């Protein structure tokens, strides 16, 4: 291929997987195929079209040319002609300061060890393309489930976005778009799951003043896949949490803390075990997040080691 780059693909890809690799919406690839002749050449044994390595190299070049300022029709003409030189040189993929690379819509997050799907998601977020973020995540959630998508794709991108903001003061728009788009996609994924089993609900919350509630939506989606009823309440004062537990007879309470408490007394306020109403049936009390790393919690509270661990703890409690 003229641009000499490999996408690292080992097997022909469907449109969803190919789009995830590039960080674009599947409809974008379908449009490029219909309008500009960049349809996939590979086929499965059953005759279904798939993008092979050569197809992916063409699509990557198309993306580079459009990023450098070429109109899509002109970019496609140059791709099919084997012209790999972007407008104005090769700035679209040249390394920028700090190991970041310039691309369409701004700076791409550095994810050198992440899988292609994570890099594709990062490119979509850097372009502030919420539609592509929705599409990539939606397909990944269906294909792999919430836990695998979170661990291998979503969390690395969110960490990279946070580090970029801490180190440069830039990219808060990317981080906010990711948070909003991911939350919406997770809600849609939950709505597509089978109806939860009957029984008591699990309440998911954060301490007062801790607004990092995205992990709560991730956990809710993972519980929905296990047919465990759950409700995201966001950050709540102690009195509101106590009221919610009393009114629902919750089978479990999960509290995510991003920031560590300032004192042992505040730790107790963040997870107010003694204030919660008693229950005849077992109730899971689970904490998660870096805020609990050095806190001394009541022995009745289990600190989850991962998303999968929290799901197991909360789904196992009789409802």
Coordinates of C-alpha atoms in Angstrom, one line a residue, residues 36-301:
X36 CA -16.4 6.9 -3.3
X37 CA -15.7 3.2 -4.1
X38 CA -14.0 2.4 -0.8
X39 CA -16.1 -0.7 -0.2
X40 CA -14.5 -3.8 1.4
X41 CA -12.9 -6.3 -0.9
X42 CA -12.6 -9.2 1.6
X43 CA -15.4 -11.8 2.0
X44 CA -16.2 -14.5 4.5
X45 CA -16.9 -18.1 3.5
X46 CA -20.6 -17.2 3.6
X47 CA -20.1 -14.3 1.2
X48 CA -20.3 -11.4 3.7
X49 CA -18.1 -8.5 2.9
X50 CA -15.2 -7.8 5.3
X51 CA -12.4 -5.2 5.4
X52 CA -9.0 -6.9 4.9
X53 CA -5.6 -5.4 5.6
X54 CA -5.4 -3.6 2.3
X55 CA -8.9 -2.2 2.7
X56 CA -8.0 -0.9 6.2
X57 CA -4.8 0.7 4.9
X58 CA -6.9 2.6 2.3
X59 CA -9.4 3.7 4.9
X60 CA -6.6 4.9 7.2
X61 CA -5.1 6.9 4.3
X62 CA -8.6 8.3 3.5
X63 CA -8.9 9.5 7.1
X64 CA -5.4 11.1 7.0
X65 CA -6.2 13.0 3.8
X66 CA -9.5 14.3 5.1
X67 CA -7.8 15.3 8.3
X68 CA -5.2 17.3 6.4
X69 CA -8.0 19.3 4.7
X70 CA -8.9 17.4 1.5
X71 CA -12.5 17.1 0.5
X72 CA -13.8 13.5 0.8
X73 CA -14.3 13.1 -2.9
X74 CA -10.7 14.4 -3.6
X75 CA -9.3 12.3 -0.8
X76 CA -11.0 9.2 -2.2
X77 CA -9.7 9.9 -5.7
X78 CA -6.1 10.1 -4.3
X79 CA -6.5 7.0 -2.2
X80 CA -7.6 5.0 -5.2
X81 CA -4.8 6.5 -7.3
X82 CA -2.2 5.5 -4.6
X83 CA -1.4 9.2 -3.7
X84 CA -0.5 9.1 0.0
X85 CA 0.7 12.6 0.5
X86 CA -1.6 14.7 2.7
X87 CA -2.2 18.4 1.9
X88 CA 0.6 20.5 3.2
X89 CA 3.0 17.6 3.9
X90 CA 2.5 15.0 6.5
X91 CA 1.5 17.1 9.5
X92 CA -1.7 15.1 10.0
X93 CA 0.2 12.2 11.5
X94 CA 3.5 13.7 12.5
X95 CA 4.4 13.5 16.2
X96 CA 3.7 16.6 18.2
X97 CA 5.3 17.8 21.4
X98 CA 4.9 15.5 24.3
X99 CA 4.3 12.4 22.1
X100 CA 0.9 13.5 21.0
X101 CA -0.1 13.5 17.3
X102 CA -2.1 16.1 15.5
X103 CA -5.2 15.0 13.7
X104 CA -8.7 16.1 12.7
X105 CA -10.2 18.3 15.3
X106 CA -7.2 18.6 17.6
X107 CA -4.7 16.4 19.4
X108 CA -5.0 12.7 19.7
X109 CA -4.6 11.1 23.1
X110 CA -1.4 9.1 23.6
X111 CA -2.3 5.4 24.0
X112 CA 0.8 3.5 22.9
X113 CA -0.1 0.2 24.5
X114 CA -3.8 0.3 24.1
X115 CA -5.8 -1.9 21.7
X116 CA -6.8 -0.5 18.3
X117 CA -10.4 0.0 19.5
X118 CA -9.2 2.3 22.3
X119 CA -7.1 4.4 19.9
X120 CA -10.1 4.6 17.6
X121 CA -12.3 5.8 20.5
X122 CA -9.6 8.4 21.4
X123 CA -9.5 9.7 17.9
X124 CA -13.3 10.1 17.8
X125 CA -13.2 11.9 21.2
X126 CA -10.4 14.2 20.1
X127 CA -12.5 15.3 17.1
X128 CA -15.4 15.9 19.5
X129 CA -17.4 13.4 17.4
X130 CA -20.0 12.3 19.9
X131 CA -21.8 10.2 17.3
X132 CA -18.8 8.1 16.6
X133 CA -18.1 7.7 20.3
X134 CA -21.7 6.4 20.7
X135 CA -21.4 4.1 17.8
X136 CA -18.0 2.6 18.8
X137 CA -19.0 2.1 22.4
X138 CA -22.5 0.8 21.5
X139 CA -21.1 -2.0 19.3
X140 CA -18.3 -2.9 21.8
X141 CA -20.8 -3.2 24.6
X142 CA -23.0 -5.5 22.6
X143 CA -20.0 -7.6 21.3
X144 CA -17.9 -7.8 24.5
X145 CA -20.1 -6.7 27.4
X146 CA -19.6 -3.8 29.9
X147 CA -16.8 -5.2 32.0
X148 CA -14.5 -6.1 29.0
X149 CA -15.3 -2.8 27.3
X150 CA -14.5 -0.8 30.5
X151 CA -11.3 -2.6 31.3
X152 CA -9.7 -2.8 27.9
X153 CA -11.1 0.2 26.0
X154 CA -12.9 2.8 27.9
X155 CA -10.8 3.1 31.1
X156 CA -7.5 3.5 29.2
X157 CA -9.0 6.4 27.2
X158 CA -10.5 8.1 30.2
X159 CA -7.1 7.8 32.1
X160 CA -5.3 9.3 29.1
X161 CA -7.7 12.2 28.8
X162 CA -7.3 12.9 32.5
X163 CA -3.5 12.8 32.4
X164 CA -3.5 15.1 29.4
X165 CA -5.5 17.7 31.2
X166 CA -3.3 17.4 34.3
X167 CA -0.1 17.7 32.4
X168 CA -1.1 20.4 29.8
X169 CA -4.3 22.0 31.1
X170 CA -5.9 21.2 27.7
X171 CA -8.5 18.8 26.7
X172 CA -11.2 19.4 29.2
X173 CA -13.7 19.6 26.3
X174 CA -12.6 16.1 25.2
X175 CA -13.0 14.7 28.7
X176 CA -16.4 16.3 29.1
X177 CA -17.6 15.0 25.8
X178 CA -16.4 11.5 26.6
X179 CA -18.2 11.5 30.0
X180 CA -21.5 12.7 28.5
X181 CA -21.4 10.4 25.5
X182 CA -20.3 7.4 27.5
X183 CA -23.1 8.0 30.1
X184 CA -25.7 8.2 27.3
X185 CA -24.4 5.1 25.6
X186 CA -24.4 3.1 28.9
X187 CA -28.0 4.1 29.6
X188 CA -29.1 3.0 26.2
X189 CA -27.2 -0.3 26.7
X190 CA -29.0 -0.8 30.0
X191 CA -32.4 -0.2 28.3
X192 CA -31.7 -3.0 25.8
X193 CA -31.1 -5.7 28.5
X194 CA -33.6 -8.2 29.6
X195 CA -36.0 -7.2 32.3
X196 CA -34.3 -7.4 35.7
X197 CA -35.2 -10.2 38.1
X198 CA -37.8 -9.3 40.6
X199 CA -36.5 -8.3 44.0
X200 CA -34.8 -5.6 46.0
X201 CA -32.8 -3.0 44.2
X202 CA -29.1 -2.1 44.5
X203 CA -28.3 1.6 45.1
X204 CA -25.3 3.2 43.5
X205 CA -24.0 6.5 44.9
X206 CA -21.0 8.7 45.8
X207 CA -20.2 10.8 48.9
X208 CA -21.3 14.4 49.1
X209 CA -19.2 16.6 46.9
X210 CA -17.7 13.8 44.8
X211 CA -19.1 14.3 41.3
X212 CA -17.2 11.4 39.6
X213 CA -20.3 9.4 39.0
X214 CA -19.4 7.8 35.6
X215 CA -18.2 4.6 37.3
X216 CA -21.7 4.3 38.8
X217 CA -23.2 4.2 35.3
X218 CA -20.7 1.6 34.2
X219 CA -21.5 -0.6 37.2
X220 CA -25.3 -0.2 36.6
X221 CA -24.8 -1.4 33.0
X222 CA -22.8 -4.4 34.1
X223 CA -25.5 -5.3 36.7
X224 CA -28.2 -4.9 34.1
X225 CA -26.4 -7.6 32.1
X226 CA -26.7 -9.8 35.1
X227 CA -30.4 -8.9 35.5
X228 CA -29.8 -7.3 38.8
X229 CA -32.0 -4.2 39.5
X230 CA -29.9 -1.1 40.3
X231 CA -30.4 2.6 40.5
X232 CA -27.8 5.3 40.0
X233 CA -28.4 8.1 42.6
X234 CA -25.2 10.1 42.0
X235 CA -23.7 12.0 45.0
X236 CA -26.0 12.1 48.0
X237 CA -25.9 13.6 51.5
X238 CA -26.1 11.0 54.3
X239 CA -29.7 11.8 55.1
X240 CA -30.8 11.2 51.5
X241 CA -29.0 7.9 51.2
X242 CA -30.5 6.7 54.5
X243 CA -34.0 7.7 53.3
X244 CA -33.4 5.9 49.9
X245 CA -32.3 2.7 51.6
X246 CA -35.3 2.8 54.0
X247 CA -37.8 3.4 51.2
X248 CA -36.5 0.8 48.8
X249 CA -35.3 -1.9 51.3
X250 CA -32.1 -2.1 49.1
X251 CA -30.3 -5.4 48.8
X252 CA -27.0 -3.6 48.4
X253 CA -25.4 -0.2 48.6
X254 CA -22.3 0.7 46.6
X255 CA -20.4 3.9 47.2
X256 CA -17.8 5.1 44.7
X257 CA -15.2 7.5 46.1
X258 CA -12.7 9.2 43.7
X259 CA -11.0 11.3 46.3
X260 CA -9.7 10.1 49.7
X261 CA -11.4 11.5 52.9
X262 CA -9.5 14.0 54.9
X263 CA -9.9 12.1 58.2
X264 CA -11.0 8.8 59.7
X265 CA -14.2 10.6 60.8
X266 CA -14.9 11.7 57.3
X267 CA -14.4 8.1 56.1
X268 CA -17.3 7.1 58.4
X269 CA -19.4 9.9 57.0
X270 CA -18.7 8.8 53.4
X271 CA -19.9 5.3 54.1
X272 CA -22.3 5.8 57.0
X273 CA -22.9 2.2 58.0
X274 CA -24.3 2.9 61.4
X275 CA -26.8 5.4 60.0
X276 CA -28.3 2.9 57.5
X277 CA -31.5 1.2 58.6
X278 CA -31.2 -2.4 59.7
X279 CA -32.5 -5.1 57.5
X280 CA -33.6 -8.7 58.2
X281 CA -32.4 -9.9 54.9
X282 CA -28.7 -9.7 54.0
X283 CA -27.5 -6.4 52.5
X284 CA -24.3 -6.0 50.6
X285 CA -22.2 -2.9 51.6
X286 CA -19.6 -2.4 48.9
X287 CA -17.1 0.4 48.4
X288 CA -15.1 1.2 45.3
X289 CA -12.7 3.7 43.8
X290 CA -9.3 5.1 44.7
X291 CA -10.8 7.3 47.5
X292 CA -11.0 4.2 49.8
X293 CA -7.4 3.1 49.2
X294 CA -6.1 4.4 52.6
X295 CA -9.3 4.7 54.5
X296 CA -10.3 2.6 57.5
X297 CA -13.7 1.3 56.7
X298 CA -16.2 -0.5 58.9
X299 CA -15.6 -4.3 58.8
X300 CA -19.1 -4.7 57.4
X301 CA -18.0 -2.9 54.2

